[in-house]
PDB file of N, CA, C and O and ligand atoms in Angstrom:
ATOM      1  N   MET B1473       6.948 -10.119  14.971  1.00 58.00           N
ATOM      2  CA  MET B1473       5.818  -9.730  14.590  1.00 58.00           C
ATOM      3  C   MET B1473       6.258  -8.650  13.236  1.00 58.00           C
ATOM      4  O   MET B1473       7.476  -7.735  13.765  1.00 58.00           O
ATOM      5  N   ALA B1474       5.996  -8.659  11.982  1.00 67.00           N
ATOM      6  CA  ALA B1474       6.892  -7.780  10.839  1.00 67.00           C
ATOM      7  C   ALA B1474       5.869  -6.632  11.257  1.00 67.00           C
ATOM      8  O   ALA B1474       4.678  -6.546  11.368  1.00 67.00           O
ATOM      9  N   MET B1475       6.763  -5.605  10.606  1.00 83.00           N
ATOM     10  CA  MET B1475       6.415  -4.161  10.347  1.00 83.00           C
ATOM     11  C   MET B1475       5.983  -4.251   9.296  1.00 83.00           C
ATOM     12  O   MET B1475       6.463  -4.380   8.353  1.00 83.00           O
ATOM     13  N   GLU B1476       4.716  -3.644   9.355  1.00 89.00           N
ATOM     14  CA  GLU B1476       4.074  -3.321   7.831  1.00 89.00           C
ATOM     15  C   GLU B1476       4.771  -1.857   7.102  1.00 89.00           C
ATOM     16  O   GLU B1476       4.444  -0.929   7.916  1.00 89.00           O
ATOM     17  N   LYS B1477       4.625  -2.147   5.801  1.00 93.00           N
ATOM     18  CA  LYS B1477       5.078  -0.735   5.257  1.00 93.00           C
ATOM     19  C   LYS B1477       4.423  -0.314   3.971  1.00 93.00           C
ATOM     20  O   LYS B1477       3.780  -1.305   3.624  1.00 93.00           O
ATOM     21  N   CYS B1478       4.273   0.900   3.905  1.00 94.00           N
ATOM     22  CA  CYS B1478       3.502   1.335   2.855  1.00 94.00           C
ATOM     23  C   CYS B1478       4.088   0.840   1.441  1.00 94.00           C
ATOM     24  O   CYS B1478       5.268   0.836   1.443  1.00 94.00           O
ATOM     25  N   THR B1479       3.324   0.335   0.839  1.00 94.00           N
ATOM     26  CA  THR B1479       3.742  -0.360  -0.384  1.00 94.00           C
ATOM     27  C   THR B1479       4.232   0.884  -1.555  1.00 94.00           C
ATOM     28  O   THR B1479       5.191   0.813  -2.286  1.00 94.00           O
ATOM     29  N   SER B1480       3.715   1.917  -1.236  1.00 94.00           N
ATOM     30  CA  SER B1480       4.090   3.052  -2.119  1.00 94.00           C
ATOM     31  C   SER B1480       5.314   3.936  -1.953  1.00 94.00           C
ATOM     32  O   SER B1480       6.312   4.009  -2.425  1.00 94.00           O
ATOM     33  N   CYS B1481       5.583   4.373  -0.370  1.00 94.00           N
ATOM     34  CA  CYS B1481       6.823   5.170  -0.106  1.00 94.00           C
ATOM     35  C   CYS B1481       7.493   4.212   0.889  1.00 94.00           C
ATOM     36  O   CYS B1481       8.652   4.785   1.588  1.00 94.00           O
ATOM     37  N   ASN B1482       6.937   3.024   1.451  1.00 94.00           N
ATOM     38  CA  ASN B1482       7.943   2.385   2.056  1.00 94.00           C
ATOM     39  C   ASN B1482       8.068   2.592   3.628  1.00 94.00           C
ATOM     40  O   ASN B1482       8.835   2.257   4.270  1.00 94.00           O
ATOM     41  N   ALA B1483       7.283   3.570   3.978  1.00 93.00           N
ATOM     42  CA  ALA B1483       6.982   4.144   5.374  1.00 93.00           C
ATOM     43  C   ALA B1483       6.659   2.897   6.157  1.00 93.00           C
ATOM     44  O   ALA B1483       5.744   2.444   5.869  1.00 93.00           O
ATOM     45  N   PRO B1484       7.038   2.879   7.347  1.00 92.00           N
ATOM     46  CA  PRO B1484       6.214   2.252   8.302  1.00 92.00           C
ATOM     47  C   PRO B1484       4.911   2.535   8.583  1.00 92.00           C
ATOM     48  O   PRO B1484       4.490   3.867   8.716  1.00 92.00           O
ATOM     49  N   LEU B1485       3.956   1.753   8.528  1.00 91.00           N
ATOM     50  CA  LEU B1485       2.330   1.897   8.862  1.00 91.00           C
ATOM     51  C   LEU B1485       1.955   1.929  10.312  1.00 91.00           C
ATOM     52  O   LEU B1485       2.172   0.825  10.913  1.00 91.00           O
ATOM     53  N   ALA B1486       1.512   3.187  10.718  1.00 81.00           N
ATOM     54  CA  ALA B1486       0.583   3.080  11.788  1.00 81.00           C
ATOM     55  C   ALA B1486      -0.686   2.729  11.670  1.00 81.00           C
ATOM     56  O   ALA B1486      -1.062   2.235  10.723  1.00 81.00           O
ATOM     57  N   GLU B1487      -1.447   1.885  12.643  1.00 72.00           N
ATOM     58  CA  GLU B1487      -2.385   1.483  12.664  1.00 72.00           C
ATOM     59  C   GLU B1487      -3.402   2.499  11.994  1.00 72.00           C
ATOM     60  O   GLU B1487      -4.092   1.894  11.310  1.00 72.00           O
ATOM     61  N   ASP B1488      -3.710   3.596  12.492  1.00 80.00           N
ATOM     62  CA  ASP B1488      -4.461   4.631  12.292  1.00 80.00           C
ATOM     63  C   ASP B1488      -4.284   5.226  10.627  1.00 80.00           C
ATOM     64  O   ASP B1488      -3.382   5.525  10.865  1.00 80.00           O
ATOM     65  N   GLY B1489      -5.444   5.165   9.710  1.00 85.00           N
ATOM     66  CA  GLY B1489      -5.412   5.769   8.561  1.00 85.00           C
ATOM     67  C   GLY B1489      -4.807   5.209   7.419  1.00 85.00           C
ATOM     68  O   GLY B1489      -4.781   5.495   6.323  1.00 85.00           O
ATOM     69  N   ALA B1490      -4.250   3.727   7.861  1.00 91.00           N
ATOM     70  CA  ALA B1490      -3.614   3.361   6.580  1.00 91.00           C
ATOM     71  C   ALA B1490      -4.698   2.329   6.113  1.00 91.00           C
ATOM     72  O   ALA B1490      -5.662   1.910   6.735  1.00 91.00           O
ATOM     73  N   THR B1491      -4.555   2.208   4.875  1.00 91.00           N
ATOM     74  CA  THR B1491      -5.467   1.398   4.053  1.00 91.00           C
ATOM     75  C   THR B1491      -4.750   0.287   3.363  1.00 91.00           C
ATOM     76  O   THR B1491      -3.694   0.446   3.113  1.00 91.00           O
ATOM     77  N   ARG B1492      -5.815  -0.571   3.139  1.00 91.00           N
ATOM     78  CA  ARG B1492      -5.123  -2.033   2.504  1.00 91.00           C
ATOM     79  C   ARG B1492      -6.118  -2.678   1.914  1.00 91.00           C
ATOM     80  O   ARG B1492      -7.341  -2.832   2.299  1.00 91.00           O
ATOM     81  N   PHE B1493      -5.513  -3.347   0.756  1.00 94.00           N
ATOM     82  CA  PHE B1493      -6.698  -3.737  -0.235  1.00 94.00           C
ATOM     83  C   PHE B1493      -5.711  -4.835  -0.697  1.00 94.00           C
ATOM     84  O   PHE B1493      -4.572  -4.805  -1.008  1.00 94.00           O
ATOM     85  N   PRO B1494      -6.524  -5.801  -1.834  1.00 96.00           N
ATOM     86  CA  PRO B1494      -5.581  -6.906  -2.733  1.00 96.00           C
ATOM     87  C   PRO B1494      -5.524  -6.217  -3.871  1.00 96.00           C
ATOM     88  O   PRO B1494      -6.446  -5.567  -4.212  1.00 96.00           O
ATOM     89  N   CYS B1495      -4.239  -6.353  -4.458  1.00 96.00           N
ATOM     90  CA  CYS B1495      -3.985  -6.138  -5.804  1.00 96.00           C
ATOM     91  C   CYS B1495      -4.747  -6.751  -6.820  1.00 96.00           C
ATOM     92  O   CYS B1495      -5.464  -7.617  -6.559  1.00 96.00           O
ATOM     93  N   PRO B1496      -5.382  -5.759  -7.426  1.00 96.00           N
ATOM     94  CA  PRO B1496      -6.663  -6.100  -8.637  1.00 96.00           C
ATOM     95  C   PRO B1496      -6.189  -7.269  -9.671  1.00 96.00           C
ATOM     96  O   PRO B1496      -7.074  -8.152  -9.948  1.00 96.00           O
ATOM     97  N   LYS B1497      -4.670  -7.326  -9.631  1.00 97.00           N
ATOM     98  CA  LYS B1497      -4.286  -8.698 -10.565  1.00 97.00           C
ATOM     99  C   LYS B1497      -3.892  -9.704  -9.938  1.00 97.00           C
ATOM    100  O   LYS B1497      -4.673 -10.983 -10.421  1.00 97.00           O
ATOM    101  N   CYS B1498      -3.355  -9.686  -8.886  1.00 97.00           N
ATOM    102  CA  CYS B1498      -2.913 -11.129  -7.956  1.00 97.00           C
ATOM    103  C   CYS B1498      -3.257 -11.407  -6.810  1.00 97.00           C
ATOM    104  O   CYS B1498      -3.024 -12.488  -6.339  1.00 97.00           O
ATOM    105  N   GLY B1499      -3.989 -10.209  -6.026  1.00 97.00           N
ATOM    106  CA  GLY B1499      -4.721 -10.245  -4.798  1.00 97.00           C
ATOM    107  C   GLY B1499      -3.571 -10.187  -3.645  1.00 97.00           C
ATOM    108  O   GLY B1499      -3.976 -10.272  -2.475  1.00 97.00           O
ATOM    109  N   ASN B1500      -2.387  -9.835  -4.041  1.00 96.00           N
ATOM    110  CA  ASN B1500      -1.181  -9.781  -3.294  1.00 96.00           C
ATOM    111  C   ASN B1500      -1.655  -8.240  -2.558  1.00 96.00           C
ATOM    112  O   ASN B1500      -2.229  -7.551  -2.875  1.00 96.00           O
ATOM    113  N   GLU B1501      -1.603  -8.307  -0.875  1.00 94.00           N
ATOM    114  CA  GLU B1501      -1.723  -7.249  -0.384  1.00 94.00           C
ATOM    115  C   GLU B1501      -1.032  -5.986  -0.239  1.00 94.00           C
ATOM    116  O   GLU B1501       0.062  -5.982  -0.541  1.00 94.00           O
ATOM    117  N   ILE B1502      -2.057  -4.995  -0.720  1.00 95.00           N
ATOM    118  CA  ILE B1502      -1.026  -3.469  -1.048  1.00 95.00           C
ATOM    119  C   ILE B1502      -1.432  -2.829   0.297  1.00 95.00           C
ATOM    120  O   ILE B1502      -2.490  -2.667   0.803  1.00 95.00           O
ATOM    121  N   ARG B1503      -0.724  -2.206   0.727  1.00 93.00           N
ATOM    122  CA  ARG B1503      -0.691  -0.967   2.095  1.00 93.00           C
ATOM    123  C   ARG B1503      -0.278   0.342   1.644  1.00 93.00           C
ATOM    124  O   ARG B1503       0.767   0.354   1.033  1.00 93.00           O
ATOM    125  N   ARG B1504      -1.209   1.223   1.916  1.00 93.00           N
ATOM    126  CA  ARG B1504      -0.622   2.602   1.703  1.00 93.00           C
ATOM    127  C   ARG B1504      -1.065   3.326   3.206  1.00 93.00           C
ATOM    128  O   ARG B1504      -1.877   3.391   3.749  1.00 93.00           O
ATOM    129  N   CYS B1505       0.029   4.412   3.308  1.00 94.00           N
ATOM    130  CA  CYS B1505       0.095   4.995   4.306  1.00 94.00           C
ATOM    131  C   CYS B1505      -1.029   6.273   4.100  1.00 94.00           C
ATOM    132  O   CYS B1505      -1.449   6.492   2.980  1.00 94.00           O
ATOM    133  N   PRO B1506      -1.485   7.308   5.139  1.00 93.00           N
ATOM    134  CA  PRO B1506      -2.217   8.243   5.029  1.00 93.00           C
ATOM    135  C   PRO B1506      -1.818   9.148   3.943  1.00 93.00           C
ATOM    136  O   PRO B1506      -2.629   9.558   3.177  1.00 93.00           O
ATOM    137  N   GLN B1507      -0.218   9.285   4.031  1.00 93.00           N
ATOM    138  CA  GLN B1507      -0.147  10.445   3.101  1.00 93.00           C
ATOM    139  C   GLN B1507      -0.178  10.212   1.682  1.00 93.00           C
ATOM    140  O   GLN B1507      -0.633  10.894   0.799  1.00 93.00           O
ATOM    141  N   CYS B1508       0.110   8.936   1.243  1.00 93.00           N
ATOM    142  CA  CYS B1508       0.062   8.389   0.029  1.00 93.00           C
ATOM    143  C   CYS B1508      -1.437   8.442  -0.697  1.00 93.00           C
ATOM    144  O   CYS B1508      -1.986   8.913  -1.439  1.00 93.00           O
ATOM    145  N   ARG B1509      -1.834   8.101   0.525  1.00 90.00           N
ATOM    146  CA  ARG B1509      -3.518   8.270   0.065  1.00 90.00           C
ATOM    147  C   ARG B1509      -4.279   9.200   0.081  1.00 90.00           C
ATOM    148  O   ARG B1509      -4.854   9.507  -1.178  1.00 90.00           O
ATOM    149  N   GLU B1510      -3.799  10.225   0.701  1.00 91.00           N
ATOM    150  CA  GLU B1510      -4.297  11.654   0.477  1.00 91.00           C
ATOM    151  C   GLU B1510      -3.874  12.310  -0.811  1.00 91.00           C
ATOM    152  O   GLU B1510      -4.481  13.038  -1.526  1.00 91.00           O
ATOM    153  N   GLN B1511      -2.549  11.984  -1.190  1.00 93.00           N
ATOM    154  CA  GLN B1511      -1.871  12.553  -2.174  1.00 93.00           C
ATOM    155  C   GLN B1511      -1.844  11.673  -3.678  1.00 93.00           C
ATOM    156  O   GLN B1511      -1.666  12.048  -4.714  1.00 93.00           O
ATOM    157  N   SER B1512      -2.638  10.620  -3.373  1.00 90.00           N
ATOM    158  CA  SER B1512      -3.121   9.600  -4.482  1.00 90.00           C
ATOM    159  C   SER B1512      -1.620   9.313  -5.066  1.00 90.00           C
ATOM    160  O   SER B1512      -1.693   9.218  -6.359  1.00 90.00           O
ATOM    161  N   ILE B1513      -0.611   8.986  -4.412  1.00 93.00           N
ATOM    162  CA  ILE B1513       0.525   8.204  -4.760  1.00 93.00           C
ATOM    163  C   ILE B1513      -0.048   6.974  -5.376  1.00 93.00           C
ATOM    164  O   ILE B1513      -0.796   6.155  -4.859  1.00 93.00           O
ATOM    165  N   GLY B1514       0.669   6.689  -6.663  1.00 94.00           N
ATOM    166  CA  GLY B1514       0.454   5.288  -7.101  1.00 94.00           C
ATOM    167  C   GLY B1514       1.179   4.306  -6.195  1.00 94.00           C
ATOM    168  O   GLY B1514       2.138   4.625  -5.676  1.00 94.00           O
ATOM    169  N   TYR B1515       0.626   3.029  -6.678  1.00 94.00           N
ATOM    170  CA  TYR B1515       1.574   1.974  -6.268  1.00 94.00           C
ATOM    171  C   TYR B1515       1.848   1.030  -6.879  1.00 94.00           C
ATOM    172  O   TYR B1515       1.485   0.690  -8.202  1.00 94.00           O
ATOM    173  N   THR B1516       3.081   0.383  -6.949  1.00 95.00           N
ATOM    174  CA  THR B1516       3.236  -0.840  -7.462  1.00 95.00           C
ATOM    175  C   THR B1516       3.288  -2.290  -6.848  1.00 95.00           C
ATOM    176  O   THR B1516       4.166  -2.176  -5.833  1.00 95.00           O
ATOM    177  N   CYS B1517       2.582  -3.323  -7.249  1.00 95.00           N
ATOM    178  CA  CYS B1517       2.312  -4.554  -6.739  1.00 95.00           C
ATOM    179  C   CYS B1517       3.963  -5.185  -6.385  1.00 95.00           C
ATOM    180  O   CYS B1517       4.449  -5.350  -7.639  1.00 95.00           O
ATOM    181  N   ALA B1518       4.167  -5.662  -5.349  1.00 92.00           N
ATOM    182  CA  ALA B1518       5.635  -6.142  -5.221  1.00 92.00           C
ATOM    183  C   ALA B1518       5.463  -7.506  -5.847  1.00 92.00           C
ATOM    184  O   ALA B1518       6.689  -8.076  -6.197  1.00 92.00           O
ATOM    185  N   LYS B1519       4.319  -8.082  -6.148  1.00 95.00           N
ATOM    186  CA  LYS B1519       4.317  -9.505  -6.603  1.00 95.00           C
ATOM    187  C   LYS B1519       4.208  -9.456  -8.056  1.00 95.00           C
ATOM    188  O   LYS B1519       4.958 -10.118  -8.808  1.00 95.00           O
ATOM    189  N   CYS B1520       3.473  -8.691  -8.348  1.00 97.00           N
ATOM    190  CA  CYS B1520       3.175  -8.923 -10.085  1.00 97.00           C
ATOM    191  C   CYS B1520       3.523  -7.688 -10.601  1.00 97.00           C
ATOM    192  O   CYS B1520       3.540  -7.689 -12.000  1.00 97.00           O
ATOM    193  N   GLY B1521       3.636  -6.350 -10.039  1.00 97.00           N
ATOM    194  CA  GLY B1521       4.252  -5.196 -10.903  1.00 97.00           C
ATOM    195  C   GLY B1521       3.060  -4.622 -11.414  1.00 97.00           C
ATOM    196  O   GLY B1521       3.372  -3.471 -12.071  1.00 97.00           O
ATOM    197  N   PHE B1522       1.973  -4.667 -11.076  1.00 97.00           N
ATOM    198  CA  PHE B1522       0.839  -4.034 -11.470  1.00 97.00           C
ATOM    199  C   PHE B1522       0.640  -2.721 -10.615  1.00 97.00           C
ATOM    200  O   PHE B1522       1.374  -2.395  -9.746  1.00 97.00           O
ATOM    201  N   GLN B1523       0.738  -1.873 -11.649  1.00 95.00           N
ATOM    202  CA  GLN B1523       0.721  -0.241 -11.158  1.00 95.00           C
ATOM    203  C   GLN B1523      -0.840   0.342 -11.087  1.00 95.00           C
ATOM    204  O   GLN B1523      -1.154   0.141 -12.219  1.00 95.00           O
ATOM    205  N   GLY B1524      -0.930   0.991  -9.839  1.00 86.00           N
ATOM    206  CA  GLY B1524      -2.435   1.559 -10.076  1.00 86.00           C
ATOM    207  C   GLY B1524      -2.380   2.879  -9.112  1.00 86.00           C
ATOM    208  O   GLY B1524      -1.262   3.316  -9.047  1.00 86.00           O
ATOM    209  N   PRO B1525      -3.488   3.735  -9.158  1.00 83.00           N
ATOM    210  CA  PRO B1525      -3.358   5.196  -8.902  1.00 83.00           C
ATOM    211  C   PRO B1525      -3.532   5.144  -7.350  1.00 83.00           C
ATOM    212  O   PRO B1525      -3.929   3.846  -6.583  1.00 83.00           O
TER     213      PRO B1525
HETATM  214 ZN1   ZN O1942       3.228   5.907   1.754  1.00 81.61          ZN
HETATM  215 ZN1   ZN O1943      -0.222  -7.764  -7.869  1.00 81.61          ZN
END
């Protein structure tokens, strides 16, 4: 079972509070931990390099 990690800060994701959504560009799954979501830390898609808020 693979440990999911936050796309923004690479922290291991706990079940609660984490959010996930497909990359707007390529559909690759983006995951964000609660901290990054609250602070609106940007993400970079690992697959296509798309950067979002
Ligand atoms: Zn994070
Ligand atoms: Zn992408």
